[in-house]
Structure formats: C-alpha cells, structure tokens
XYZ file of C-alpha atoms in Angstrom:
689
model
C 9.973 11.888 15.029
C 11.229 11.496 18.582
C 11.656 7.907 19.750
C 10.565 7.890 23.401
C 11.535 4.812 25.406
C 10.472 3.411 28.779
C 13.068 2.965 31.513
C 11.866 0.938 34.466
C 15.353 0.787 35.984
C 19.010 1.611 35.311
C 19.684 -1.339 32.987
C 16.591 -0.572 30.911
C 17.775 3.036 30.752
C 21.102 1.967 29.262
C 19.297 -0.352 26.845
C 17.119 2.538 25.661
C 19.967 5.015 25.241
C 22.424 2.614 23.602
C 19.698 1.390 21.215
C 18.984 4.869 19.888
C 16.238 6.521 21.954
C 15.928 10.296 21.647
C 14.205 10.529 25.029
C 13.279 8.297 27.950
C 10.483 8.403 30.483
C 10.958 7.000 33.940
C 9.571 7.119 37.450
C 11.028 8.405 40.679
C 10.605 7.017 44.185
C 6.867 7.816 44.309
C 3.799 9.027 42.413
C 4.464 7.286 39.104
C 1.810 5.334 37.212
C 3.974 2.173 37.380
C 4.580 1.812 41.102
C 5.708 -1.813 40.657
C 8.501 -0.979 38.222
C 12.007 -0.828 39.671
C 11.998 2.964 39.247
C 14.740 5.333 40.441
C 15.781 6.786 43.776
C 16.498 10.518 43.954
C 20.221 9.819 43.718
C 19.698 7.479 40.751
C 17.511 10.101 39.067
C 20.373 12.586 39.204
C 22.748 10.018 37.742
C 20.233 9.087 35.042
C 19.716 12.703 33.993
C 23.461 13.333 33.759
C 23.972 10.080 31.842
C 21.240 10.938 29.344
C 22.068 14.597 28.864
C 25.664 13.737 28.106
C 24.331 11.660 25.223
C 21.718 14.103 23.865
C 18.842 12.088 25.343
C 15.978 13.917 27.045
C 14.513 12.732 30.359
C 10.799 12.876 31.156
C 9.825 11.944 34.722
C 6.392 10.595 35.608
C 4.563 12.176 38.525
C 1.290 11.070 37.018
C -0.932 9.630 39.706
C -3.920 11.085 41.505
C -2.819 12.626 44.790
C -4.457 12.923 48.168
C -4.198 16.193 50.074
C -1.703 14.598 52.434
C 0.530 13.609 49.498
C 0.662 16.892 47.585
C 3.458 18.434 49.715
C 5.663 15.386 49.079
C 4.866 15.444 45.356
C 5.766 19.131 45.159
C 9.010 18.451 47.006
C 9.824 15.699 44.502
C 9.239 17.987 41.531
C 11.327 20.686 43.222
C 14.176 18.163 43.310
C 13.562 17.277 39.646
C 13.895 20.966 38.786
C 17.231 21.083 40.604
C 18.655 18.229 38.540
C 17.330 19.700 35.282
C 14.883 17.140 33.926
C 13.397 17.918 30.524
C 9.730 17.416 31.396
C 7.380 16.127 34.078
C 4.280 14.086 33.212
C 1.206 14.913 35.290
C -2.296 13.480 35.665
C -3.647 15.289 38.714
C -5.134 18.687 37.855
C -4.381 19.983 41.338
C -0.686 19.200 40.936
C -0.732 20.610 37.399
C -2.055 23.969 38.635
C 0.388 24.063 41.553
C 3.366 23.389 39.275
C 2.342 25.991 36.710
C 2.301 28.469 39.586
C 5.535 27.382 41.296
C 7.658 26.410 38.293
C 6.404 28.212 35.169
C 9.580 27.320 33.229
C 9.219 23.571 33.853
C 7.857 21.781 30.748
C 4.695 19.899 31.745
C 3.331 16.991 29.727
C -0.289 15.978 30.203
C -0.247 12.238 30.904
C -2.389 9.806 28.937
C -4.071 9.270 32.338
C -5.879 12.558 31.652
C -7.971 10.679 29.042
C -7.176 13.200 26.309
C -9.042 12.240 23.146
C -10.631 15.436 21.768
C -9.399 18.688 20.202
C -11.009 20.662 23.038
C -9.251 18.675 25.735
C -5.860 19.216 24.090
C -6.613 22.902 23.595
C -7.633 23.384 27.232
C -4.376 21.845 28.498
C -2.373 23.907 26.003
C -4.057 27.105 27.178
C -3.297 26.124 30.778
C 0.392 25.738 29.988
C 1.007 22.137 28.909
C 3.837 21.821 26.404
C 2.732 18.355 25.275
C -0.247 16.032 25.610
C 0.011 12.247 25.558
C -2.914 11.074 23.464
C -5.323 8.311 24.379
C -4.400 5.007 22.757
C -7.925 4.622 21.388
C -7.631 7.382 18.771
C -7.556 6.783 15.034
C -5.148 8.534 12.700
C -7.973 10.732 11.408
C -8.882 11.790 14.945
C -5.230 12.593 15.720
C -5.137 14.807 12.621
C -8.210 16.645 13.874
C -6.546 17.345 17.218
C -3.309 18.437 15.561
C -5.158 20.852 13.262
C -7.038 22.412 16.183
C -4.148 23.086 18.536
C -0.365 23.744 18.332
C 0.441 21.661 21.421
C 2.987 18.850 20.930
C 1.362 15.434 20.469
C 2.805 12.190 21.808
C 1.300 8.842 20.805
C 1.954 5.236 21.765
C 3.357 3.104 18.938
C 4.231 -0.163 20.674
C 3.341 -2.030 23.849
C 0.448 -3.085 26.042
C -3.086 -1.821 25.478
C -5.352 -1.335 28.462
C -8.930 -2.394 27.804
C -10.112 0.849 29.352
C -9.427 4.420 28.354
C -6.491 5.402 30.581
C -7.628 7.340 33.623
C -11.114 5.817 33.412
C -10.438 2.340 34.819
C -11.552 1.634 38.375
C -11.632 -2.165 38.108
C -8.499 -2.852 40.139
C -9.562 -0.321 42.768
C -12.999 -1.878 43.175
C -11.889 -5.511 43.225
C -8.791 -5.134 45.361
C -8.349 -1.560 46.556
C -5.345 -1.040 44.239
C -6.005 1.977 42.044
C -4.723 2.140 38.488
C -5.048 5.916 38.806
C -2.428 5.747 41.555
C 0.020 3.387 39.852
C -1.119 0.246 41.672
C -3.136 -1.580 38.992
C -3.371 -5.331 39.600
C -4.477 -5.949 35.974
C -7.701 -7.845 36.707
C -8.585 -7.398 33.020
C -6.125 -10.172 32.150
C -8.185 -12.641 34.232
C -11.076 -14.630 32.723
C -14.149 -12.496 32.030
C -16.567 -14.195 29.671
C -18.927 -12.558 27.185
C -21.566 -14.580 25.321
C -19.793 -16.247 22.415
C -16.446 -14.801 23.471
C -13.131 -16.440 24.219
C -13.399 -16.252 28.001
C -10.774 -13.503 28.190
C -12.937 -10.721 26.870
C -11.220 -7.833 28.639
C -7.733 -8.651 27.329
C -6.393 -6.923 24.231
C -3.343 -7.739 22.143
C -0.378 -5.408 22.375
C -0.169 -2.439 20.044
C 2.445 -2.332 17.286
C 2.584 0.526 14.783
C 6.290 1.285 14.483
C 6.421 0.517 10.756
C 3.899 3.314 10.130
C 5.667 6.123 12.009
C 5.580 8.312 8.908
C 1.779 8.183 8.970
C 1.800 9.347 12.576
C 4.248 12.122 11.774
C 2.017 13.322 8.950
C -0.933 13.259 11.380
C 0.914 15.693 13.649
C 2.583 13.417 16.192
C 6.080 14.519 17.250
C 6.913 11.704 19.682
C 6.581 7.939 19.198
C 6.137 6.412 22.638
C 6.951 2.825 23.568
C 5.086 1.294 26.516
C 7.003 -0.987 28.868
C 8.401 0.319 32.153
C 7.575 -3.076 33.659
C 9.378 -5.020 30.921
C 12.915 -6.364 30.532
C 15.812 -4.347 29.088
C 15.941 -6.709 26.093
C 12.360 -5.763 25.212
C 13.246 -2.071 25.496
C 16.271 -2.532 23.243
C 14.286 -4.408 20.611
C 11.411 -1.918 20.528
C 13.728 1.110 20.461
C 15.897 -0.397 17.709
C 12.850 -1.080 15.544
C 11.416 2.400 16.106
C 14.792 4.043 15.550
C 15.152 2.428 12.151
C 11.583 3.282 11.188
C 11.954 6.900 12.338
C 15.149 7.221 10.288
C 13.428 5.843 7.186
C 15.391 2.591 7.257
C 13.901 -0.893 6.779
C 13.326 -2.897 9.950
C 14.961 -6.332 9.633
C 12.536 -9.223 9.773
C 14.722 -10.944 12.374
C 14.392 -7.950 14.686
C 10.606 -7.911 14.230
C 10.400 -11.618 15.078
C 12.587 -11.188 18.146
C 10.474 -8.262 19.313
C 7.349 -10.394 19.046
C 9.098 -13.295 20.752
C 10.310 -11.295 23.728
C 6.763 -10.136 24.510
C 3.400 -10.291 22.780
C -0.144 -11.410 23.415
C -1.251 -13.604 20.512
C 0.536 -11.197 18.186
C -0.058 -7.462 17.770
C -2.838 -5.103 16.742
C -3.183 -1.655 15.179
C -6.965 -1.666 15.424
C -7.413 1.668 17.148
C -5.128 3.691 14.873
C -6.576 2.151 11.714
C -10.172 2.101 12.939
C -10.430 -1.697 12.585
C -11.852 -2.462 16.007
C -13.480 -5.746 16.964
C -12.596 -9.337 17.735
C -9.187 -9.228 16.024
C -7.951 -6.847 18.724
C -8.397 -9.343 21.578
C -5.581 -11.597 22.734
C -3.915 -13.245 25.718
C -0.413 -14.317 26.670
C -0.289 -17.899 25.399
C 2.128 -20.696 26.205
C 3.673 -20.196 22.754
C 4.175 -16.489 23.461
C 6.137 -17.387 26.575
C 8.226 -20.210 25.110
C 9.203 -18.108 22.080
C 11.274 -15.943 24.421
C 14.265 -18.281 24.442
C 17.694 -17.674 25.859
C 18.974 -17.285 22.319
C 16.491 -14.462 21.661
C 17.530 -12.616 24.810
C 21.195 -13.127 23.969
C 20.697 -11.628 20.505
C 18.795 -8.654 21.882
C 21.465 -7.943 24.483
C 23.838 -7.272 21.587
C 21.699 -4.253 20.659
C 22.883 -2.375 23.736
C 26.249 -3.911 24.480
C 28.072 -0.571 24.172
C 27.889 3.142 23.585
C 26.067 4.439 20.558
C 28.401 7.003 19.017
C 25.689 9.477 18.119
C 27.111 12.825 19.307
C 29.111 14.572 16.562
C 32.032 16.767 17.546
C 34.958 18.682 16.118
C 38.519 18.150 17.375
C 41.327 20.647 16.883
C 44.920 19.762 17.835
C 47.465 22.609 18.143
C 51.151 22.769 19.012
C 52.201 26.044 20.621
C 54.267 27.403 23.496
C 55.744 24.023 24.333
C 52.465 22.208 24.726
C 49.792 20.363 22.818
C 46.188 21.604 23.118
C 43.258 19.453 22.046
C 39.981 21.379 21.759
C 36.704 19.466 21.567
C 33.524 21.244 20.394
C 30.048 19.701 20.101
C 27.072 20.899 18.075
C 25.476 22.599 21.105
C 28.437 24.930 21.562
C 30.025 23.094 24.477
C 33.783 23.425 24.282
C 36.669 22.094 26.355
C 40.454 22.144 25.955
C 42.925 19.582 27.281
C 46.632 20.356 27.442
C 49.819 18.265 27.372
C 53.307 19.616 28.085
C 55.755 18.563 25.368
C 59.097 16.971 26.269
C 62.121 19.237 26.096
C 64.628 18.781 23.319
C 64.228 16.797 20.160
C 61.482 14.165 20.092
C 60.331 12.038 17.168
C 57.204 13.381 15.501
C 54.113 11.238 15.245
C 52.929 11.512 11.621
C 49.660 13.365 10.985
C 48.019 10.205 9.631
C 48.773 8.336 12.871
C 47.621 11.318 14.953
C 44.314 11.301 13.103
C 43.880 7.562 13.592
C 44.423 7.882 17.350
C 42.161 10.904 17.781
C 39.310 9.197 15.951
C 39.331 6.282 18.408
C 36.281 7.374 20.412
C 34.964 3.904 21.150
C 33.471 3.553 24.615
C 32.182 7.135 24.460
C 29.016 8.645 22.904
C 31.130 10.759 20.547
C 32.086 10.464 16.911
C 34.564 12.793 15.213
C 32.989 14.595 12.264
C 35.686 17.253 11.847
C 39.361 17.046 12.722
C 42.098 19.660 12.389
C 45.743 19.000 13.273
C 49.246 20.081 12.217
C 50.272 18.731 8.809
C 53.721 17.851 10.115
C 52.383 15.784 12.983
C 53.272 16.366 16.629
C 56.283 15.562 18.858
C 54.446 13.147 21.146
C 53.980 9.440 21.535
C 50.787 7.448 21.047
C 50.122 6.949 24.766
C 50.248 10.696 25.665
C 48.057 11.528 22.659
C 45.516 8.904 23.698
C 45.510 10.317 27.229
C 44.932 13.809 25.841
C 41.970 12.539 23.804
C 40.469 10.711 26.785
C 40.824 13.791 28.979
C 39.143 16.083 26.443
C 36.225 13.724 25.826
C 35.701 13.086 29.542
C 35.624 16.825 30.253
C 33.235 17.432 27.355
C 30.922 14.637 28.502
C 30.917 16.083 32.021
C 30.150 19.567 30.716
C 27.307 18.298 28.534
C 25.847 16.420 31.506
C 25.362 19.565 33.593
C 22.241 21.693 33.225
C 21.150 24.847 35.000
C 18.412 24.217 37.602
C 14.842 25.153 36.686
C 13.502 27.877 39.026
C 11.003 26.542 41.573
C 9.206 28.838 43.985
C 8.858 27.163 47.359
C 5.421 27.676 48.887
C 3.658 25.682 51.557
C 0.594 23.726 50.476
C -2.157 24.640 52.916
C -5.707 23.269 52.948
C -8.122 25.728 54.512
C -10.787 24.011 56.627
C -14.221 24.097 55.040
C -17.277 25.361 56.815
C -19.709 22.451 56.893
C -23.446 22.909 57.196
C -24.651 19.679 58.773
C -26.994 17.917 56.391
C -26.947 14.480 58.001
C -27.026 11.229 56.096
C -26.986 10.682 52.349
C -30.756 10.256 52.358
C -31.174 13.777 53.737
C -28.816 15.412 51.244
C -30.070 17.296 48.202
C -30.102 14.481 45.631
C -29.381 14.383 41.919
C -30.826 11.455 40.037
C -29.006 10.471 36.830
C -31.004 8.372 34.341
C -29.775 6.625 31.194
C -33.103 7.274 29.456
C -36.234 9.338 29.914
C -38.198 6.098 30.263
C -36.549 5.453 33.651
C -37.688 8.745 35.182
C -40.181 8.146 37.992
C -42.454 10.519 39.922
C -40.368 10.001 43.084
C -37.577 11.903 41.354
C -39.654 15.077 41.677
C -38.346 15.221 45.265
C -34.734 15.406 44.007
C -33.083 18.804 43.630
C -32.412 17.933 39.979
C -32.366 15.090 37.496
C -29.813 14.420 34.772
C -30.378 12.820 31.397
C -28.076 12.089 28.444
C -27.335 15.031 26.187
C -28.877 13.241 23.204
C -32.280 12.854 24.906
C -34.954 13.952 22.434
C -36.108 17.551 22.809
C -39.778 16.497 23.052
C -38.963 14.162 25.952
C -37.217 16.989 27.796
C -40.169 19.319 27.253
C -42.565 16.620 28.476
C -40.589 16.152 31.679
C -40.448 19.870 32.266
C -44.214 20.046 31.895
C -44.526 17.242 34.483
C -42.775 19.402 37.066
C -39.096 18.557 36.591
C -37.974 22.158 36.623
C -34.237 21.516 36.841
C -32.857 19.117 34.267
C -29.114 18.667 33.766
C -27.898 17.212 30.479
C -24.945 14.849 30.741
C -22.381 14.820 27.958
C -21.015 11.443 26.861
C -18.003 10.560 29.016
C -16.085 10.110 25.764
C -16.777 11.413 22.269
C -14.036 10.150 19.978
C -14.132 12.232 16.813
C -17.532 13.584 17.850
C -16.710 16.965 19.370
C -18.604 18.933 16.728
C -21.698 16.821 17.256
C -21.584 17.374 21.005
C -21.133 21.104 20.487
C -24.133 21.266 18.137
C -26.358 19.315 20.534
C -25.363 21.544 23.451
C -26.103 24.673 21.440
C -29.500 23.310 20.374
C -30.475 22.388 23.938
C -29.391 25.791 25.183
C -31.739 27.391 22.659
C -34.508 25.227 24.164
C -33.708 26.644 27.602
C -31.568 23.811 29.007
C -28.333 25.495 30.080
C -26.852 23.120 32.687
C -24.535 20.343 31.583
C -22.539 17.595 33.302
C -19.037 17.138 31.838
C -16.934 14.014 32.291
C -13.746 14.911 30.418
C -11.563 17.947 29.821
C -12.781 18.319 26.254
C -16.336 18.594 27.511
C -15.254 21.236 30.005
C -13.657 23.233 27.192
C -16.887 23.066 25.161
C -18.954 24.253 28.130
C -16.636 27.206 28.633
C -16.804 28.119 24.944
C -20.610 28.041 24.886
C -21.079 29.908 28.156
C -23.051 27.071 29.732
C -23.410 26.268 33.404
C -21.206 23.241 33.874
C -21.026 20.568 36.554
C -18.123 18.152 36.916
C -18.725 14.418 36.806
C -16.846 11.698 38.709
C -14.649 10.872 35.720
C -12.777 14.179 36.031
C -11.018 12.332 38.883
C -11.123 15.200 41.397
C -9.044 13.894 44.279
C -7.755 16.839 46.339
C -8.456 20.409 47.390
C -6.072 21.906 44.833
C -8.001 20.154 42.052
C -11.314 21.447 43.435
C -9.936 24.983 43.509
C -8.528 24.703 39.995
C -11.753 23.355 38.521
C -13.637 26.184 40.208
C -11.309 28.632 38.434
C -12.026 26.807 35.174
C -15.746 27.379 35.563
C -17.306 24.391 37.293
C -20.417 25.247 39.319
C -20.314 21.975 41.267
C -18.185 18.847 41.230
C -18.769 15.159 41.878
C -15.704 13.781 43.629
C -13.871 10.642 42.551
C -15.531 7.574 44.072
C -12.044 6.198 44.796
C -11.886 8.600 47.763
C -13.033 7.216 51.089
C -15.790 9.069 52.891
C -13.296 10.332 55.446
C -10.901 11.597 52.738
C -13.710 13.307 50.843
C -14.978 15.009 53.986
C -11.522 16.437 54.728
C -11.233 18.334 51.428
C -11.172 22.110 51.672
C -12.033 24.762 49.112
C -15.293 26.486 48.316
C -16.583 24.643 45.251
C -19.817 22.764 46.112
C -19.141 19.059 45.908
C -20.968 15.777 46.062
C -20.442 12.028 45.998
C -22.109 9.106 44.323
C -24.429 7.542 46.903
C -26.171 4.913 44.782
C -25.532 3.086 41.553
C -23.382 0.585 39.717
C -20.034 2.305 39.425
C -18.544 2.360 35.937
C -15.388 0.251 36.267
C -14.201 0.650 32.679
C -14.795 2.882 29.694
C -13.708 1.097 26.541
C -13.905 1.852 22.843
C -13.723 -1.823 21.918
C -16.818 -3.427 23.407
C -16.010 -6.708 25.214
C -19.313 -8.121 23.974
C -17.993 -7.719 20.414
C -15.397 -10.435 21.046
C -17.641 -12.996 19.395
C -17.847 -14.499 15.918
C -20.751 -12.125 15.167
C -18.863 -9.011 16.241
C -21.049 -6.241 17.678
C -24.295 -7.764 18.957
C -26.262 -4.488 18.768
C -27.661 -5.252 22.196
C -31.228 -4.063 22.814
C -30.649 -4.333 26.559
C -27.430 -4.251 28.624
C -25.309 -7.358 28.169
C -22.940 -8.705 30.776
C -19.559 -10.270 31.493
C -19.176 -13.188 33.887
C -16.071 -13.650 36.027
C -14.484 -16.797 37.493
C -16.849 -16.883 40.482
C -19.923 -16.286 38.315
C -20.441 -12.651 39.206
C -22.041 -10.701 36.397
C -20.872 -7.260 35.326
C -23.340 -5.351 33.119
C -22.067 -3.736 29.914
C -23.846 -0.697 28.486
C -23.082 1.140 25.251
C -23.406 4.845 24.499
C -23.338 6.778 21.244
C -23.302 5.696 17.634
C -20.749 5.102 14.900
C -17.125 5.925 15.586
C -18.036 7.827 18.770
C -19.621 4.763 20.364
C -18.122 3.460 23.614
C -18.970 0.876 26.255
C -18.917 0.929 30.041
C -18.418 -2.128 32.234
C -20.409 -1.660 35.447
C -19.863 -3.161 38.863
C -21.636 -6.418 39.667
C -23.471 -4.801 42.604
C -24.500 -1.199 43.256
C -23.039 1.228 45.750
C -25.452 2.073 48.597
C -24.819 4.901 51.061
C -28.426 5.755 51.935
C -27.976 5.764 55.706
C -24.306 6.831 55.799
C -23.149 10.105 57.352
C -22.217 12.549 54.571
C -22.463 15.890 56.330
C -19.496 17.341 54.421
C -21.189 16.897 51.023
C -23.435 19.413 49.314
C -25.358 16.820 47.319
C -25.587 13.120 46.606
C -25.673 11.463 43.173
C -27.803 8.440 42.328
C -26.967 6.815 38.990
C -29.620 4.591 37.475
C -28.297 2.376 34.694
C -29.942 -1.063 34.420
C -33.011 -0.297 36.588
C -36.523 0.264 35.213
C -38.708 3.171 36.336
C -40.438 1.135 39.060
C -37.122 0.030 40.532
C -35.834 3.607 40.367
C -38.851 4.800 42.347
C -38.464 2.118 45.003
C -34.772 2.922 45.444
C -35.501 6.636 45.821
C -38.162 5.925 48.423
C -35.729 3.849 50.483
C -33.189 6.630 50.200
C -35.609 9.251 51.422
C -36.404 6.986 54.384
C -32.657 6.425 54.981
C -33.099 2.665 54.864
C -30.646 -0.073 54.011
C -30.782 -1.591 50.545
C -32.737 -4.792 49.998
C -30.249 -6.045 47.406
C -26.562 -6.941 47.564
C -24.483 -3.775 47.585
C -20.989 -2.453 48.206
C -19.396 0.299 50.281
C -15.835 -0.839 49.752
C -14.239 2.311 48.377
C -16.314 4.632 50.550
C -15.169 2.734 53.635
C -11.533 1.977 52.737
C -10.487 4.155 49.818
C -7.563 2.988 47.693
C -3.823 2.497 47.932
C-alpha cells in the first residue's frame, strides 16, 4: 500500500519524505485545487522532484481545476515543464485538459482527480479506457462499493484515509462560487460549509463533517483493491503531515500505531474527533463535527515539538551495496542501489609504506551513512584493510554517496508534443433572449408538469418516473421526453442500467447524464445522451472531447459567465440553465439527518437556514444506499430577458415549485419578462475566480 502524503510547501515536503511517505502530491504555481496553499514555484518544483526521486519518493503534481479557454495554453505549458523535470504523475479534473494531454504527452501518467466525482465502476472504466493510469475515488464510497469498482476495472485506485471531509461530493460543490464568486472547482473554496447552517433539530453547523480517519484499517482498503492511501492536508502544518504519514507508514507496514502518536495526530488537527462513516456505511449524525475550542487548545507547543522529532533528519530507507577495492595505487569505492544506479569514487593512495586501517574499522566508517537517505545492506572490502586514514576514507564515502544521490535524482524528460491550442470561432444563429430560445423544462416529478410545457422543445423527468406516467404524458402531446439519470448512484449502477434498458424498450431513448459513470452506461446501451451541468464543461476542448465521447448536446457549467459561455467554440450544441434553484451541494450524508431522530424521511423539501435567515431547500433523491441530497440556492436563477444568442437551448429546472407555479414561470419566460420573485444572476454576470 502506497502512503501518499500532501505537501503544501517545502517544509511539509521534507516532513512527508522524512516520515516515510512513498509518494507526495503537491501543487505548482497555478491550477491546483488548493490555490491558498503555499505551493511550489517552477524552480522549487524541479528541486522537489530531484529531492524526492533521490529518496525513492514519487511526485504527483496537481493541475486539477476547471480551466477557461484563455487558461488552457498556460496549463499546457505548465505540464510541458512538468514533463521536462520528470514528475511521476499529473492529477487532472478538466476533461478538456485530460484529452489534450493524452494527445500531446501519451507517456505521461495521468491520474483522474477526486474532483471528477468518480464513484461508479462505469466512471472508473471510462477514464481507464481514455488513458488514465489511476483514479482518485470519491470520499463517500463504502468498502463494498470500492470492491465493486476494483472488480470491474484494472485501473489503479487511490482512496483518502485521513483528513478533512467536504460535505459535498468533490467536483459537485458550487456553494463558495455562488456565495462569494470563489469556485471550489478552481481551487478557491472559501469553505462556507464550516459556517452556521441550521437544520431543524440540528446542531447549527449542519454542513460541517468531522475529519476522516481510517489509517488503522489500511489492510481492509488494500483487500478492497486500493493501491494508494491518500492523506488530505496541503493546507495544514508540517507537523500534521509528519504525524499522519508516520501513522499510515506503520499501519501500511503491519506495525502497531502507538497510542501517543494517535493522540498527537488528533491534537494537532481534528473536528470533534474523527469519523469513518462513509467507508463503513455508518452515515448520520455521528459524522458531523466542528472545530471546537478544545480541539484548538489540544495543539500545544509540546505536541508540535514532539511531532517535529518525526522528521528531524533523513530516513535511511534506500538500500545499497558498497564495494571497496585496492588496485593500481588507488582505492575505488563503488556504490550500487537496487534500481541499478552505480557510481565509483576514487582515492589515490600515498606512496611508500602507510599503516593499514583494519577491515573492521573500514566497515565501521563506510556504514556511517547518517545524514543521507542510504543504508548499507551489503559491504565488500579487502580482508587486510586498506592503507588509508579515517578522514580520506570518510571523504571517499561522502563522494560516492553524493554522486549516487545526484544520479538517482535525474530522470529522462517525458516527451511532450508542442501544439498551439486554437479555439475556432463558432457560427452563431441569432436566437435572441433566453425566452426565445428552444427551452427544456426539467421537472422533479410528473405531478409538476404543466400544459405550458407543451411549448418547450422537450421536457425532462427523473429516470425512475413510473412507466405509466411517461405514457400518459406522451398521450397528452409531450412527444419528446428526456429521462434524467440521478446525478449520483453510489453502488446503484446496475439498477440505473436496468431502468435505462427498460425505458428504452418503452421507446424512451434520450437520457441526461450528470456524471462520467452515467455517460459510460449511455454509451454501452447505445442511447442518445445529453450532458448535464454537473459534468462541469468549462472550455471548448471539453466540449469537443464530450462530443467525441457521444454527447448529442451539453449543458454548460453554470459557473461560466454569459460572456465566457458565448465565447466557446466547437460544434457540439450547447445550452445554459436559465431558470431554477441551482444545486449548490450534492451530499451523501443529508444535513437534515443531523438531528436526534436521524433521517426525517421528509415528505416535502426541507431547508437549512444561514446566519442571516436565508433558507436553502434540501431535496433527496433515490433510496437506500444510493440515496443522496442536494442543497439548493436560496433564490432561483432568472435569465428570461437576457441575451443568449450563442446558446442552442435554455434549461429551466423546477424543483420546489408546484405545477401552477411552473406554468406561471414558463409564461413569463415566453413573454421575456422579469421574475416577480427574488432571483440571482450572479454567476451569469460575473463568473468565478
């Protein structure tokens, strides 16, 4: 089991390596999902890679944010530089960047970031078929669900074992973007979830989860198919990194983890303790927690001082063989490591007679590798000793080890084909305002469908809508009905597949997909598939790639401004959300369940209330283990009278409205009127950082 450590800066990098990490992940000067970490300049990245490779530690670099068209050339230039310095992998979220890198650098190992929301066998399989070497699994998965993914696909699996838990499925949180324009999908999350949001009967912090801790159970993860145990924490102190790595190292090696180390790890950072609720399937109130005064005061100077001792010096983890020979008037010390790297250092012997240093003393001096990453496993030297003093022999040893470390630190560049990123202008047929666009009306239930929706080019209903309801609507004149997959279906891929196949037999062949696993299912079944907003399509390269993967149309990310969306090229028909309460979070642990009663089995949407008494509706989808919740914005988006000439269609999403309200909203849209209720245009007008 690989122990994979975070490195938010150079000191944290040393803490990770000296504490026993097999690999580290870190961010460069831009495009990493932790923009507020210290991160590394290009020069520091080169130094970090050499430092790690000399010590048998792999380096994974994060380029895992969504990218605008204007940013893709810079991101490609960054990865080109990473190829030159020989990094071991690059983590990617953006599908446009992923496709461009597979084309330009086919030998570069790509890891699919957890920001890709990978939680199904189909999603992992799709990325594997596209060329991903590894996928970083969603934190919300159980051990049984990880086993299912592992059995379905040979791709490497990486899973988080310690650190912060986001309330939302990674890649599906738009809360920070909506409230402050700082997108979590672009590394700028302001963590509004840690602020007070109150559910009925909750604690008042009902979007804040405890930190994950599962390092004692690494063997269970290994048996489930996970090859890499990932520690979260690029924003945390080096002492935290050292403590978490030390605990995971011991667990991965089958050694007991000292209780004192466990207590210090909890003291240095926790939120009301830890949880393993997702991996064990024990979701509910016990998973919620906040950073208390006690959590802060437990991190004493004494704790930090003890943890600093974990990385005070080199970890002598690289075995080597040393051979000392006396011939032709010189001493030659050859150093050979397990990877076949070999160097030889020479020392001219003094002329005439010179006292011989006994073999036992020679061995003692040559084994003194402190301050280096090396340990001597094999040593060969003349039985009669050598005619040299201690100081020259020490110098010979230092020279050989320095040359070997330098040789180990150098890697051949990864080939990268330079090619300009060009966005071809798109021919736009002027369609006018959003109200004049072809409209798609999405309903949460058949009971919301109103007669005004007959004027829409299509309607969309949940995939699990009863067959008789769909036939009734078709008889009423709704000739084009799209069926929307759940945005997440943890452990429920087979059920989704069976429902899709059954609906296709009934003549419903168009489906809306909101995750990569759903896209894979659509491709397997030969359905006509449309991309939803949660695919996070942000640039022209992503549009082009999704067209190649089989999308018929795509709904763009609502984090794009109207101007940015209009500037996208490519040929794939695209649209934008023009009305509805945007889904700000998708969570597997319902915030309304943070009450003494647990799940409230709400008959109608519940809500969360923030510090200024705004109410955010919460709706639940699915049943059993596949159930998930969405936190909606407090007010709907309204673009009815806005210019959207570059779009091919507009999407209206009806969530908490009844059929009468749906009809009234559609009428106002057709008349291109302003909304009568409070509404927002924030992201459409300003976009995100």
